[in-house]
């Protein structure tokens, strides 16, 4: 629809889908960001209720059962920075795309036509953070997602976030105030309590 009426995605309008079907989201140009539904959890809850019904329990009361989404899987269709400075917006887009590949400031500067000090001042002005802090923020955000949604061992989580494995624990704790293990356990407790409700 945006293409038909001449709107550019994501520059003029951001597009967010639902269900996170890779066959749909990954084949469009630009790729489509989408709300991720926890289908495994939904299936697990349904299986529990069917089991309970077969064992003679009463059906769940209250009618509607809400299962919260897992989050948003960001892709190109929402890759837009709400800052008026074009170079900063370009740098932020590059950071979001490559931070979890172990992006360095040198690589970032090679992607934007601006000097290091100028970029640092501009990002500090618009975000209140330096480019290095923004890279780390994106990496920690990804680490939080992986810890909450997967059972990957810590070295693999660190690798998928672009953080050095030997510093992962310290960097995560510094950013969140929690160890990676404690964060994962807290997320599992929340999921368990939601499933019981």
Tab-separated table of C-alpha atoms in Angstrom:
chain	number	residue	atom	x	y	z
A	1	UNK	CA	0.000	0.000	0.000
A	2	UNK	CA	2.808	2.416	0.885
A	3	UNK	CA	4.549	1.672	-2.405
A	4	UNK	CA	1.293	2.191	-4.338
A	5	UNK	CA	0.656	5.630	-2.835
A	6	UNK	CA	4.307	6.660	-3.016
A	7	UNK	CA	5.331	6.575	0.660
A	8	UNK	CA	8.852	5.415	1.496
A	9	UNK	CA	9.317	2.811	4.248
A	10	UNK	CA	10.818	3.471	6.787
A	11	UNK	CA	11.826	7.060	5.930
A	12	UNK	CA	8.261	8.441	5.736
A	13	UNK	CA	6.244	5.728	7.497
A	14	UNK	CA	7.255	2.862	9.766
A	15	UNK	CA	5.469	-0.467	9.293
A	16	UNK	CA	4.952	-3.015	12.072
A	17	UNK	CA	3.328	-6.392	11.443
A	18	UNK	CA	2.190	-9.165	13.755
A	19	UNK	CA	2.878	-12.948	14.087
A	20	UNK	CA	6.539	-12.613	12.989
A	21	UNK	CA	6.231	-15.132	10.150
A	22	UNK	CA	9.752	-15.242	8.613
A	23	UNK	CA	8.349	-16.358	5.247
A	24	UNK	CA	6.450	-13.070	5.098
A	25	UNK	CA	8.659	-10.691	7.093
A	26	UNK	CA	12.018	-11.636	5.562
A	27	UNK	CA	10.926	-11.753	1.906
A	28	UNK	CA	9.552	-8.193	1.677
A	29	UNK	CA	11.750	-5.242	0.758
A	30	UNK	CA	12.303	-3.653	3.179
A	31	UNK	CA	12.047	-6.537	5.640
A	32	UNK	CA	9.068	-6.130	8.006
A	33	UNK	CA	9.331	-5.619	11.766
A	34	UNK	CA	6.765	-7.690	13.630
A	35	UNK	CA	5.242	-8.429	17.027
A	36	UNK	CA	6.359	-11.908	18.089
A	37	UNK	CA	3.603	-14.105	19.506
A	38	UNK	CA	4.670	-16.830	21.998
A	39	UNK	CA	2.992	-19.685	20.076
A	40	UNK	CA	4.838	-22.394	22.037
A	41	UNK	CA	3.583	-20.956	25.314
A	42	UNK	CA	0.038	-20.710	23.914
A	43	UNK	CA	0.241	-24.345	22.777
A	44	UNK	CA	1.617	-25.423	26.152
A	45	UNK	CA	-1.214	-23.670	28.041
A	46	UNK	CA	-3.813	-25.227	25.743
A	47	UNK	CA	-2.298	-28.685	26.241
A	48	UNK	CA	-2.398	-28.169	30.020
A	49	UNK	CA	-6.075	-27.204	29.899
A	50	UNK	CA	-6.974	-30.172	27.677
A	51	UNK	CA	-5.118	-32.490	30.057
A	52	UNK	CA	-6.910	-30.977	33.058
A	53	UNK	CA	-10.304	-31.330	31.315
A	54	UNK	CA	-9.571	-34.994	30.515
A	55	UNK	CA	-8.740	-35.526	34.186
A	56	UNK	CA	-12.123	-34.071	35.185
A	57	UNK	CA	-11.165	-30.496	36.092
A	58	UNK	CA	-13.553	-27.631	35.390
A	59	UNK	CA	-12.803	-25.535	32.277
A	60	UNK	CA	-10.979	-22.222	32.777
A	61	UNK	CA	-13.334	-19.481	33.918
A	62	UNK	CA	-13.459	-15.891	32.791
A	63	UNK	CA	-13.678	-16.587	29.066
A	64	UNK	CA	-10.725	-14.782	27.524
A	65	UNK	CA	-7.158	-15.765	28.488
A	66	UNK	CA	-4.509	-13.220	27.565
A	67	UNK	CA	-0.944	-14.260	26.804
A	68	UNK	CA	1.384	-11.269	26.367
A	69	UNK	CA	3.565	-11.042	23.228
A	70	UNK	CA	7.273	-11.798	23.455
A	71	UNK	CA	8.220	-8.422	22.045
A	72	UNK	CA	8.969	-6.814	18.708
A	73	UNK	CA	11.440	-8.295	16.231
A	74	UNK	CA	12.913	-5.171	14.648
A	75	UNK	CA	13.735	-5.236	10.948
A	76	UNK	CA	14.189	-2.595	8.242
A	77	UNK	CA	10.557	-1.394	8.110
A	78	UNK	CA	10.904	0.402	11.469
A	79	UNK	CA	14.594	1.248	11.201
A	80	UNK	CA	14.168	4.981	11.563
A	81	UNK	CA	15.690	7.244	14.175
A	82	UNK	CA	13.591	10.106	15.487
A	83	UNK	CA	16.407	12.660	15.420
A	84	UNK	CA	16.601	15.616	13.054
A	85	UNK	CA	20.346	15.224	12.408
A	86	UNK	CA	20.779	13.115	9.265
A	87	UNK	CA	24.294	11.832	10.146
A	88	UNK	CA	23.208	10.836	13.655
A	89	UNK	CA	20.128	9.060	12.265
A	90	UNK	CA	22.340	7.215	9.780
A	91	UNK	CA	24.803	6.261	12.532
A	92	UNK	CA	21.969	5.013	14.759
A	93	UNK	CA	20.575	2.894	11.945
A	94	UNK	CA	24.031	1.393	11.377
A	95	UNK	CA	24.412	0.721	15.105
A	96	UNK	CA	21.040	-1.052	15.312
A	97	UNK	CA	21.940	-3.160	12.289
A	98	UNK	CA	25.494	-4.110	13.291
A	99	UNK	CA	25.984	-3.651	17.071
A	100	UNK	CA	25.502	-7.358	17.767
A	101	UNK	CA	28.233	-8.220	15.263
A	102	UNK	CA	30.838	-6.692	17.581
A	103	UNK	CA	30.702	-3.241	15.944
A	104	UNK	CA	33.643	-0.957	16.710
A	105	UNK	CA	33.656	2.845	16.650
A	106	UNK	CA	36.169	2.666	13.771
A	107	UNK	CA	33.698	0.596	11.704
A	108	UNK	CA	30.880	2.990	12.597
A	109	UNK	CA	32.902	6.036	11.507
A	110	UNK	CA	33.663	4.337	8.174
A	111	UNK	CA	29.890	4.163	7.541
A	112	UNK	CA	29.036	7.833	8.176
A	113	UNK	CA	30.593	10.973	6.627
A	114	UNK	CA	31.358	12.703	9.932
A	115	UNK	CA	34.314	13.008	12.293
A	116	UNK	CA	34.501	11.151	15.605
A	117	UNK	CA	34.234	14.192	17.896
A	118	UNK	CA	31.415	15.715	15.846
A	119	UNK	CA	29.451	12.426	15.941
A	120	UNK	CA	30.011	12.076	19.690
A	121	UNK	CA	28.807	15.632	20.355
A	122	UNK	CA	25.761	15.190	18.090
A	123	UNK	CA	24.666	11.836	19.571
A	124	UNK	CA	25.204	13.183	23.082
A	125	UNK	CA	23.022	16.179	22.195
A	126	UNK	CA	20.181	14.136	20.648
A	127	UNK	CA	20.315	10.953	22.777
A	128	UNK	CA	22.205	11.862	25.904
A	129	UNK	CA	24.606	8.983	25.060
A	130	UNK	CA	27.824	8.567	23.098
A	131	UNK	CA	27.971	6.217	20.091
A	132	UNK	CA	29.891	3.666	22.212
A	133	UNK	CA	27.178	3.795	24.886
A	134	UNK	CA	24.496	3.333	22.226
A	135	UNK	CA	26.306	0.275	20.818
A	136	UNK	CA	26.468	-1.228	24.313
A	137	UNK	CA	22.786	-0.400	24.952
A	138	UNK	CA	21.714	-2.269	21.800
A	139	UNK	CA	23.933	-5.230	22.744
A	140	UNK	CA	22.520	-5.402	26.276
A	141	UNK	CA	18.962	-5.143	24.923
A	142	UNK	CA	19.651	-8.161	22.702
A	143	UNK	CA	21.229	-10.015	25.646
A	144	UNK	CA	18.080	-9.395	27.710
A	145	UNK	CA	15.924	-10.799	24.902
A	146	UNK	CA	18.080	-13.907	24.526
A	147	UNK	CA	18.257	-14.531	28.273
A	148	UNK	CA	14.485	-14.195	28.605
A	149	UNK	CA	13.495	-16.209	25.532
A	150	UNK	CA	16.181	-18.890	25.080
A	151	UNK	CA	18.191	-21.437	27.043
A	152	UNK	CA	21.440	-20.582	25.250
A	153	UNK	CA	24.572	-20.898	27.408
A	154	UNK	CA	26.126	-17.593	28.498
A	155	UNK	CA	29.098	-17.723	26.067
A	156	UNK	CA	26.662	-18.100	23.146
A	157	UNK	CA	24.483	-15.249	24.421
A	158	UNK	CA	27.605	-13.075	24.625
A	159	UNK	CA	28.638	-14.049	21.089
A	160	UNK	CA	25.162	-13.340	19.644
A	161	UNK	CA	25.234	-9.886	21.273
A	162	UNK	CA	28.653	-8.970	19.939
A	163	UNK	CA	30.151	-8.764	23.436
A	164	UNK	CA	33.475	-10.371	24.404
A	165	UNK	CA	32.587	-13.499	26.421
A	166	UNK	CA	35.198	-12.762	29.107
A	167	UNK	CA	33.629	-9.339	29.821
A	168	UNK	CA	29.981	-10.284	29.263
A	169	UNK	CA	29.101	-10.847	32.942
A	170	UNK	CA	30.671	-7.560	34.069
A	171	UNK	CA	29.228	-5.493	31.184
A	172	UNK	CA	25.723	-6.935	31.644
A	173	UNK	CA	25.796	-6.347	35.409
A	174	UNK	CA	27.083	-2.804	34.916
A	175	UNK	CA	24.243	-2.017	32.481
A	176	UNK	CA	21.352	-3.754	34.283
A	177	UNK	CA	22.383	-4.076	37.928
A	178	UNK	CA	21.790	-7.823	37.663
A	179	UNK	CA	23.879	-10.812	36.669
A	180	UNK	CA	22.864	-12.572	33.424
A	181	UNK	CA	21.878	-15.690	35.398
A	182	UNK	CA	19.734	-13.743	37.895
A	183	UNK	CA	18.054	-11.899	35.007
A	184	UNK	CA	17.205	-15.199	33.262
A	185	UNK	CA	15.826	-16.715	36.476
A	186	UNK	CA	13.677	-13.628	37.120
A	187	UNK	CA	12.231	-13.856	33.588
A	188	UNK	CA	11.466	-17.567	34.071
A	189	UNK	CA	9.648	-16.811	37.349
A	190	UNK	CA	7.521	-14.158	35.613
A	191	UNK	CA	6.666	-16.595	32.789
A	192	UNK	CA	5.735	-19.310	35.297
A	193	UNK	CA	3.479	-16.994	37.273
A	194	UNK	CA	1.760	-15.827	34.078
A	195	UNK	CA	1.225	-19.438	32.995
A	196	UNK	CA	-0.320	-20.288	36.373
A	197	UNK	CA	-2.728	-17.329	36.126
